Amino acid sequence: MRISNKALRGVSFGATAMLALGAATEAGARSVTLTLVSGLSNGGPVADGVAVPGAPDAVLLLELRGGAISLVDRATGSSTPFLAPIGFEGAPLSSQAWAAAYSLALAPDFATSGLFYVSFSTGDRRNVLVEYRADPGAMTVDPATQRQVLSIDPWVAPSAGAHMGGAISFGPDGHLYMTTGDNDGPFGAGSGNPGQDVTSRLGKVLRIDPTGGDAFPDDPANNYAIPPGNPDLGPGADPAIFALGLRNPFKGKWDAAGEMFLVADVGEDAWEEVNRLSPGANYGWDAAEGPDAAGGEASLAGEPMLPVHAYSHAAGPFGGISVTGGLIASGGPAALDGLYLFTDYGVAAKAMNAPFWTLDPGDFGAGALAWDVTTSGGALTRPIGYAQDAGGRIYLFDQDGEVWEVVSAAVPAPAAGLLLAAGVGVLASRGWRRRQATSPKITPASTAPTSPKPT
C-alpha cells in the first residue's frame, strides 16, 4: 500500500459544528461480518497480537492479565504456550493489582535473533519494557532470558495510576516506538500534567534503540540507547521523547509498509482522537482535548499538531467515550485493505455491537465511515485491540476475553456510509494553532520490520 500526499494535510476540527453527519442508508450500506473464534485465549482478555514472520497461519497473542503469550496456528486450530506468565522482580505479574500487559513487538530480525519485547505496568504503577530471546526455529522461549530495557516511575499526584501505556512497535528505521500515558493527570494549562513536561517520559511517544548500547550505565532500570534523529525539545528534555501531549494512547502501531504510525488517544470528558506520528509533534494534552483549548497553548514545546480525526462524546449511536485503535489493514478482505480500522470501547453501554469505523490514510479529510456489523457467536462488546496475521486475517479482542475475526467486508455500489466527522478549520480563532500532520522523516533500516479498561 502506498499512501498518497493527500494524507499529509490532516484534518482541522473546529470549536463549533463538532459532529458533521453525512448521508447514510439502511439498505446497501458498508458491512462487515465478524465471527467469534474459540480456543484462541485462556479465558482472559487478549491485549495484543502480532504476525509470525514466514508463517501466514500463525499469530502470537499476549494476555492482558499476567502477560502469557500463546502461539496460535489457524491452519490446525492449535494454541500452544510460547511465553509463560510474566514474572518480574520476583513476583508474577498476575498477582499485582494495577499490573497488566499491554503490547508485544518482534524485533525486525526476529527470524534470526529471536528477540522480542513486551510492555506492561507493575503493581506499583511503573511502565516497564522487557526483552526476551526466543529460539525462532522451535518457537520456544526461556523466561530466564528476560532483560529489563526501560522503567518509568509513576507521576506523583493523588490521582496517579491510570493511563500507563504502552503500545510498542518497530519502525522502518529499526528502532522501537513506545506510547505512554499521563498517569491520569488533570486537564488544564499549568496543571503540571506530565503530558507537557519534556523532562518526563509520560504522555509521550518514545523512540529508543533497545540493543544499541546503554545510555544510562548508572541506572539498572533503563538499558537502551538514544538513536540519532530524535527531536530537540529544549534544555532538560528527555532524549527518548519523539512526540508529546498525549493522555491515554494505549494503542498505536506502524503499518506493515512502515509508512505511517497512528496513535489512538482516549480523551477525558469530550473528545476522542486519532493522531499521526511526526517527530516533535505536540498533540496538545493537557492544554487541549480534541479541538478544545484550555489556555496557555502558545508556550507549548515542539510542533503543535491537530489530530487527523476526532469524534465527540455526544449522545446517540455514533458518539463514543473511549477510542480503541487500530491498525491499517494489509490484505484481508479487499474492501478493508489499506484502511485504518478503529472502534470505541464504551459504545457497548448502549446495548449494541461496538462500532466498526474506518479512515482512509490517503485522505483523512474525507472523514471516517461507519460499517454495519453482523456477528456470529455473540455480540462484540468492549473492544480493546486489533491484530493481523501474515495471512491477512484481522482480529479484534474484547474485555470479555473473546477473539473475533473479520471474515468479510462488503461495499455495494454505490458505496454508502456514515460520515462521522469532517474538517472545519476554525481552531485558529481559539488561539490553538496546531499544524496539519506531516510524514515523519525516518530513514528505513537495511532490514525492514515485519509487519484495564481505558478511561
PDB file of N, CA and C in Angstrom, residues 388-442:
ATOM      1  N   GLN A 388      -3.341  -8.448  13.169  1.00  0.00           N
ATOM      2  CA  GLN A 388      -3.464  -9.065  11.851  1.00  0.00           C
ATOM      3  C   GLN A 388      -2.312 -10.035  11.665  1.00  0.00           C
ATOM      4  N   ASP A 389      -2.613 -11.239  11.187  1.00  0.00           N
ATOM      5  CA  ASP A 389      -1.542 -12.204  10.947  1.00  0.00           C
ATOM      6  C   ASP A 389      -0.999 -12.044   9.531  1.00  0.00           C
ATOM      7  N   ALA A 390       0.067 -12.784   9.237  1.00  0.00           N
ATOM      8  CA  ALA A 390       0.721 -12.641   7.938  1.00  0.00           C
ATOM      9  C   ALA A 390      -0.139 -13.146   6.792  1.00  0.00           C
ATOM     10  N   GLY A 391      -1.161 -13.935   7.103  1.00  0.00           N
ATOM     11  CA  GLY A 391      -2.090 -14.387   6.082  1.00  0.00           C
ATOM     12  C   GLY A 391      -3.195 -13.396   5.794  1.00  0.00           C
ATOM     13  N   GLY A 392      -3.213 -12.258   6.507  1.00  0.00           N
ATOM     14  CA  GLY A 392      -4.199 -11.211   6.279  1.00  0.00           C
ATOM     15  C   GLY A 392      -5.398 -11.253   7.197  1.00  0.00           C
ATOM     16  N   ARG A 393      -5.530 -12.272   8.037  1.00  0.00           N
ATOM     17  CA  ARG A 393      -6.682 -12.343   8.947  1.00  0.00           C
ATOM     18  C   ARG A 393      -6.630 -11.184   9.937  1.00  0.00           C
ATOM     19  N   ILE A 394      -7.779 -10.535  10.126  1.00  0.00           N
ATOM     20  CA  ILE A 394      -7.882  -9.395  11.035  1.00  0.00           C
ATOM     21  C   ILE A 394      -8.635  -9.835  12.280  1.00  0.00           C
ATOM     22  N   TYR A 395      -8.059  -9.539  13.445  1.00  0.00           N
ATOM     23  CA  TYR A 395      -8.647  -9.945  14.717  1.00  0.00           C
ATOM     24  C   TYR A 395      -9.008  -8.722  15.554  1.00  0.00           C
ATOM     25  N   LEU A 396     -10.093  -8.855  16.324  1.00  0.00           N
ATOM     26  CA  LEU A 396     -10.452  -7.885  17.352  1.00  0.00           C
ATOM     27  C   LEU A 396     -10.523  -8.620  18.681  1.00  0.00           C
ATOM     28  N   PHE A 397     -10.062  -7.954  19.737  1.00  0.00           N
ATOM     29  CA  PHE A 397     -10.079  -8.528  21.079  1.00  0.00           C
ATOM     30  C   PHE A 397     -11.000  -7.700  21.964  1.00  0.00           C
ATOM     31  N   ASP A 398     -11.763  -8.370  22.837  1.00  0.00           N
ATOM     32  CA  ASP A 398     -12.612  -7.603  23.743  1.00  0.00           C
ATOM     33  C   ASP A 398     -12.283  -7.905  25.197  1.00  0.00           C
ATOM     34  N   GLN A 399     -12.824  -7.065  26.074  1.00  0.00           N
ATOM     35  CA  GLN A 399     -12.528  -7.144  27.500  1.00  0.00           C
ATOM     36  C   GLN A 399     -13.036  -8.440  28.125  1.00  0.00           C
ATOM     37  N   ASP A 400     -13.961  -9.124  27.465  1.00  0.00           N
ATOM     38  CA  ASP A 400     -14.521 -10.366  27.997  1.00  0.00           C
ATOM     39  C   ASP A 400     -13.676 -11.588  27.648  1.00  0.00           C
ATOM     40  N   GLY A 401     -12.549 -11.390  26.990  1.00  0.00           N
ATOM     41  CA  GLY A 401     -11.676 -12.500  26.642  1.00  0.00           C
ATOM     42  C   GLY A 401     -11.993 -13.147  25.314  1.00  0.00           C
ATOM     43  N   GLU A 402     -12.853 -12.527  24.525  1.00  0.00           N
ATOM     44  CA  GLU A 402     -13.225 -13.093  23.232  1.00  0.00           C
ATOM     45  C   GLU A 402     -12.309 -12.567  22.132  1.00  0.00           C
ATOM     46  N   VAL A 403     -12.073 -13.434  21.149  1.00  0.00           N
ATOM     47  CA  VAL A 403     -11.300 -13.067  19.966  1.00  0.00           C
ATOM     48  C   VAL A 403     -12.209 -13.206  18.751  1.00  0.00           C
ATOM     49  N   TRP A 404     -12.309 -12.130  17.973  1.00  0.00           N
ATOM     50  CA  TRP A 404     -13.161 -12.089  16.794  1.00  0.00           C
ATOM     51  C   TRP A 404     -12.298 -11.991  15.544  1.00  0.00           C
ATOM     52  N   GLU A 405     -12.780 -12.597  14.464  1.00  0.00           N
ATOM     53  CA  GLU A 405     -12.126 -12.459  13.171  1.00  0.00           C
ATOM     54  C   GLU A 405     -13.068 -11.764  12.197  1.00  0.00           C
ATOM     55  N   VAL A 406     -12.527 -10.808  11.448  1.00  0.00           N
ATOM     56  CA  VAL A 406     -13.293 -10.156  10.388  1.00  0.00           C
ATOM     57  C   VAL A 406     -13.257 -11.079   9.175  1.00  0.00           C
ATOM     58  N   VAL A 407     -14.370 -11.743   8.896  1.00  0.00           N
ATOM     59  CA  VAL A 407     -14.371 -12.755   7.834  1.00  0.00           C
ATOM     60  C   VAL A 407     -14.817 -12.204   6.485  1.00  0.00           C
ATOM     61  N   SER A 408     -15.516 -11.074   6.476  1.00  0.00           N
ATOM     62  CA  SER A 408     -15.913 -10.493   5.193  1.00  0.00           C
ATOM     63  C   SER A 408     -16.224  -9.022   5.374  1.00  0.00           C
ATOM     64  N   ALA A 409     -16.124  -8.291   4.279  1.00  0.00           N
ATOM     65  CA  ALA A 409     -16.475  -6.875   4.251  1.00  0.00           C
ATOM     66  C   ALA A 409     -16.989  -6.559   2.861  1.00  0.00           C
ATOM     67  N   ALA A 410     -18.078  -5.801   2.799  1.00  0.00           N
ATOM     68  CA  ALA A 410     -18.708  -5.523   1.512  1.00  0.00           C
ATOM     69  C   ALA A 410     -19.027  -4.045   1.380  1.00  0.00           C
ATOM     70  N   VAL A 411     -18.821  -3.531   0.177  1.00  0.00           N
ATOM     71  CA  VAL A 411     -19.174  -2.151  -0.151  1.00  0.00           C
ATOM     72  C   VAL A 411     -20.005  -2.185  -1.418  1.00  0.00           C
ATOM     73  N   PRO A 412     -21.327  -2.336  -1.309  1.00  0.00           N
ATOM     74  CA  PRO A 412     -22.169  -2.358  -2.512  1.00  0.00           C
ATOM     75  C   PRO A 412     -22.069  -1.043  -3.274  1.00  0.00           C
ATOM     76  N   ALA A 413     -22.263  -1.100  -4.545  1.00  0.00           N
ATOM     77  CA  ALA A 413     -22.270   0.115  -5.361  1.00  0.00           C
ATOM     78  C   ALA A 413     -23.707   0.608  -5.502  1.00  0.00           C
ATOM     79  N   PRO A 414     -23.953   1.905  -5.352  1.00  0.00           N
ATOM     80  CA  PRO A 414     -22.956   2.903  -4.960  1.00  0.00           C
ATOM     81  C   PRO A 414     -22.640   2.809  -3.471  1.00  0.00           C
ATOM     82  N   ALA A 415     -21.377   3.043  -3.107  1.00  0.00           N
ATOM     83  CA  ALA A 415     -20.975   2.946  -1.707  1.00  0.00           C
ATOM     84  C   ALA A 415     -21.730   3.963  -0.884  1.00  0.00           C
ATOM     85  N   ALA A 416     -22.152   3.544   0.297  1.00  0.00           N
ATOM     86  CA  ALA A 416     -22.836   4.452   1.218  1.00  0.00           C
ATOM     87  C   ALA A 416     -22.303   4.215   2.600  1.00  0.00           C
ATOM     88  N   GLY A 417     -22.281   5.240   3.415  1.00  0.00           N
ATOM     89  CA  GLY A 417     -21.789   5.079   4.776  1.00  0.00           C
ATOM     90  C   GLY A 417     -22.108   6.310   5.572  1.00  0.00           C
ATOM     91  N   LEU A 418     -21.706   6.319   6.797  1.00  0.00           N
ATOM     92  CA  LEU A 418     -21.970   7.440   7.678  1.00  0.00           C
ATOM     93  C   LEU A 418     -20.693   8.214   7.906  1.00  0.00           C
ATOM     94  N   LEU A 419     -20.693   9.471   7.580  1.00  0.00           N
ATOM     95  CA  LEU A 419     -19.547  10.327   7.805  1.00  0.00           C
ATOM     96  C   LEU A 419     -19.554  10.774   9.252  1.00  0.00           C
ATOM     97  N   LEU A 420     -18.539  10.371  10.005  1.00  0.00           N
ATOM     98  CA  LEU A 420     -18.519  10.670  11.433  1.00  0.00           C
ATOM     99  C   LEU A 420     -18.080  12.091  11.717  1.00  0.00           C
ATOM    100  N   ALA A 421     -17.121  12.607  10.964  1.00  0.00           N
ATOM    101  CA  ALA A 421     -16.632  13.947  11.241  1.00  0.00           C
ATOM    102  C   ALA A 421     -15.950  14.497  10.013  1.00  0.00           C
ATOM    103  N   ALA A 422     -16.127  15.773   9.774  1.00  0.00           N
ATOM    104  CA  ALA A 422     -15.461  16.418   8.657  1.00  0.00           C
ATOM    105  C   ALA A 422     -14.739  17.648   9.167  1.00  0.00           C
ATOM    106  N   GLY A 423     -13.716  18.090   8.445  1.00  0.00           N
ATOM    107  CA  GLY A 423     -12.910  19.192   8.925  1.00  0.00           C
ATOM    108  C   GLY A 423     -13.616  20.527   8.802  1.00  0.00           C
ATOM    109  N   VAL A 424     -13.522  21.314   9.850  1.00  0.00           N
ATOM    110  CA  VAL A 424     -13.984  22.700   9.810  1.00  0.00           C
ATOM    111  C   VAL A 424     -12.904  23.525  10.482  1.00  0.00           C
ATOM    112  N   GLY A 425     -12.117  24.254   9.699  1.00  0.00           N
ATOM    113  CA  GLY A 425     -10.887  24.842  10.206  1.00  0.00           C
ATOM    114  C   GLY A 425     -11.090  26.158  10.916  1.00  0.00           C
ATOM    115  N   VAL A 426     -11.531  26.119  12.151  1.00  0.00           N
ATOM    116  CA  VAL A 426     -11.742  27.355  12.898  1.00  0.00           C
ATOM    117  C   VAL A 426     -10.906  27.395  14.160  1.00  0.00           C
ATOM    118  N   LEU A 427      -9.951  26.466  14.304  1.00  0.00           N
ATOM    119  CA  LEU A 427      -9.184  26.424  15.539  1.00  0.00           C
ATOM    120  C   LEU A 427      -8.342  27.669  15.740  1.00  0.00           C
ATOM    121  N   ALA A 428      -7.881  28.268  14.666  1.00  0.00           N
ATOM    122  CA  ALA A 428      -7.015  29.427  14.820  1.00  0.00           C
ATOM    123  C   ALA A 428      -7.703  30.538  15.587  1.00  0.00           C
ATOM    124  N   SER A 429      -9.023  30.645  15.462  1.00  0.00           N
ATOM    125  CA  SER A 429      -9.746  31.692  16.170  1.00  0.00           C
ATOM    126  C   SER A 429      -9.780  31.451  17.666  1.00  0.00           C
ATOM    127  N   ARG A 430      -9.486  30.210  18.100  1.00  0.00           N
ATOM    128  CA  ARG A 430      -9.437  29.903  19.518  1.00  0.00           C
ATOM    129  C   ARG A 430      -8.050  30.130  20.104  1.00  0.00           C
ATOM    130  N   GLY A 431      -7.096  30.522  19.276  1.00  0.00           N
ATOM    131  CA  GLY A 431      -5.739  30.679  19.760  1.00  0.00           C
ATOM    132  C   GLY A 431      -4.976  29.373  19.830  1.00  0.00           C
ATOM    133  N   TRP A 432      -5.594  28.301  19.406  1.00  0.00           N
ATOM    134  CA  TRP A 432      -4.952  26.976  19.454  1.00  0.00           C
ATOM    135  C   TRP A 432      -4.533  26.647  18.038  1.00  0.00           C
ATOM    136  N   ARG A 433      -3.299  26.968  17.692  1.00  0.00           N
ATOM    137  CA  ARG A 433      -2.832  26.846  16.311  1.00  0.00           C
ATOM    138  C   ARG A 433      -1.955  25.601  16.202  1.00  0.00           C
ATOM    139  N   ARG A 434      -2.566  24.561  15.697  1.00  0.00           N
ATOM    140  CA  ARG A 434      -1.807  23.325  15.506  1.00  0.00           C
ATOM    141  C   ARG A 434      -1.715  23.044  14.018  1.00  0.00           C
ATOM    142  N   ARG A 435      -0.529  22.728  13.568  1.00  0.00           N
ATOM    143  CA  ARG A 435      -0.355  22.490  12.142  1.00  0.00           C
ATOM    144  C   ARG A 435      -0.921  21.133  11.754  1.00  0.00           C
ATOM    145  N   GLN A 436      -1.057  20.946  10.467  1.00  0.00           N
ATOM    146  CA  GLN A 436      -1.559  19.683   9.956  1.00  0.00           C
ATOM    147  C   GLN A 436      -0.456  18.638   9.979  1.00  0.00           C
ATOM    148  N   ALA A 437      -0.876  17.375   9.989  1.00  0.00           N
ATOM    149  CA  ALA A 437       0.079  16.278  10.116  1.00  0.00           C
ATOM    150  C   ALA A 437       0.963  16.165   8.883  1.00  0.00           C
ATOM    151  N   THR A 438       2.228  15.880   9.111  1.00  0.00           N
ATOM    152  CA  THR A 438       3.153  15.617   8.019  1.00  0.00           C
ATOM    153  C   THR A 438       3.853  14.296   8.257  1.00  0.00           C
ATOM    154  N   SER A 439       4.453  13.781   7.224  1.00  0.00           N
ATOM    155  CA  SER A 439       5.127  12.492   7.343  1.00  0.00           C
ATOM    156  C   SER A 439       6.340  12.607   8.243  1.00  0.00           C
ATOM    157  N   PRO A 440       6.563  11.608   9.117  1.00  0.00           N
ATOM    158  CA  PRO A 440       7.806  11.587   9.872  1.00  0.00           C
ATOM    159  C   PRO A 440       8.981  11.364   8.937  1.00  0.00           C
ATOM    160  N   LYS A 441      10.060  12.096   9.179  1.00  0.00           N
ATOM    161  CA  LYS A 441      11.244  11.936   8.340  1.00  0.00           C
ATOM    162  C   LYS A 441      12.086  10.818   8.938  1.00  0.00           C
ATOM    163  N   ILE A 442      11.878   9.611   8.445  1.00  0.00           N
ATOM    164  CA  ILE A 442      12.503   8.422   9.010  1.00  0.00           C
ATOM    165  C   ILE A 442      13.183   7.655   7.892  1.00  0.00           C
TER     166      ILE A 442
END
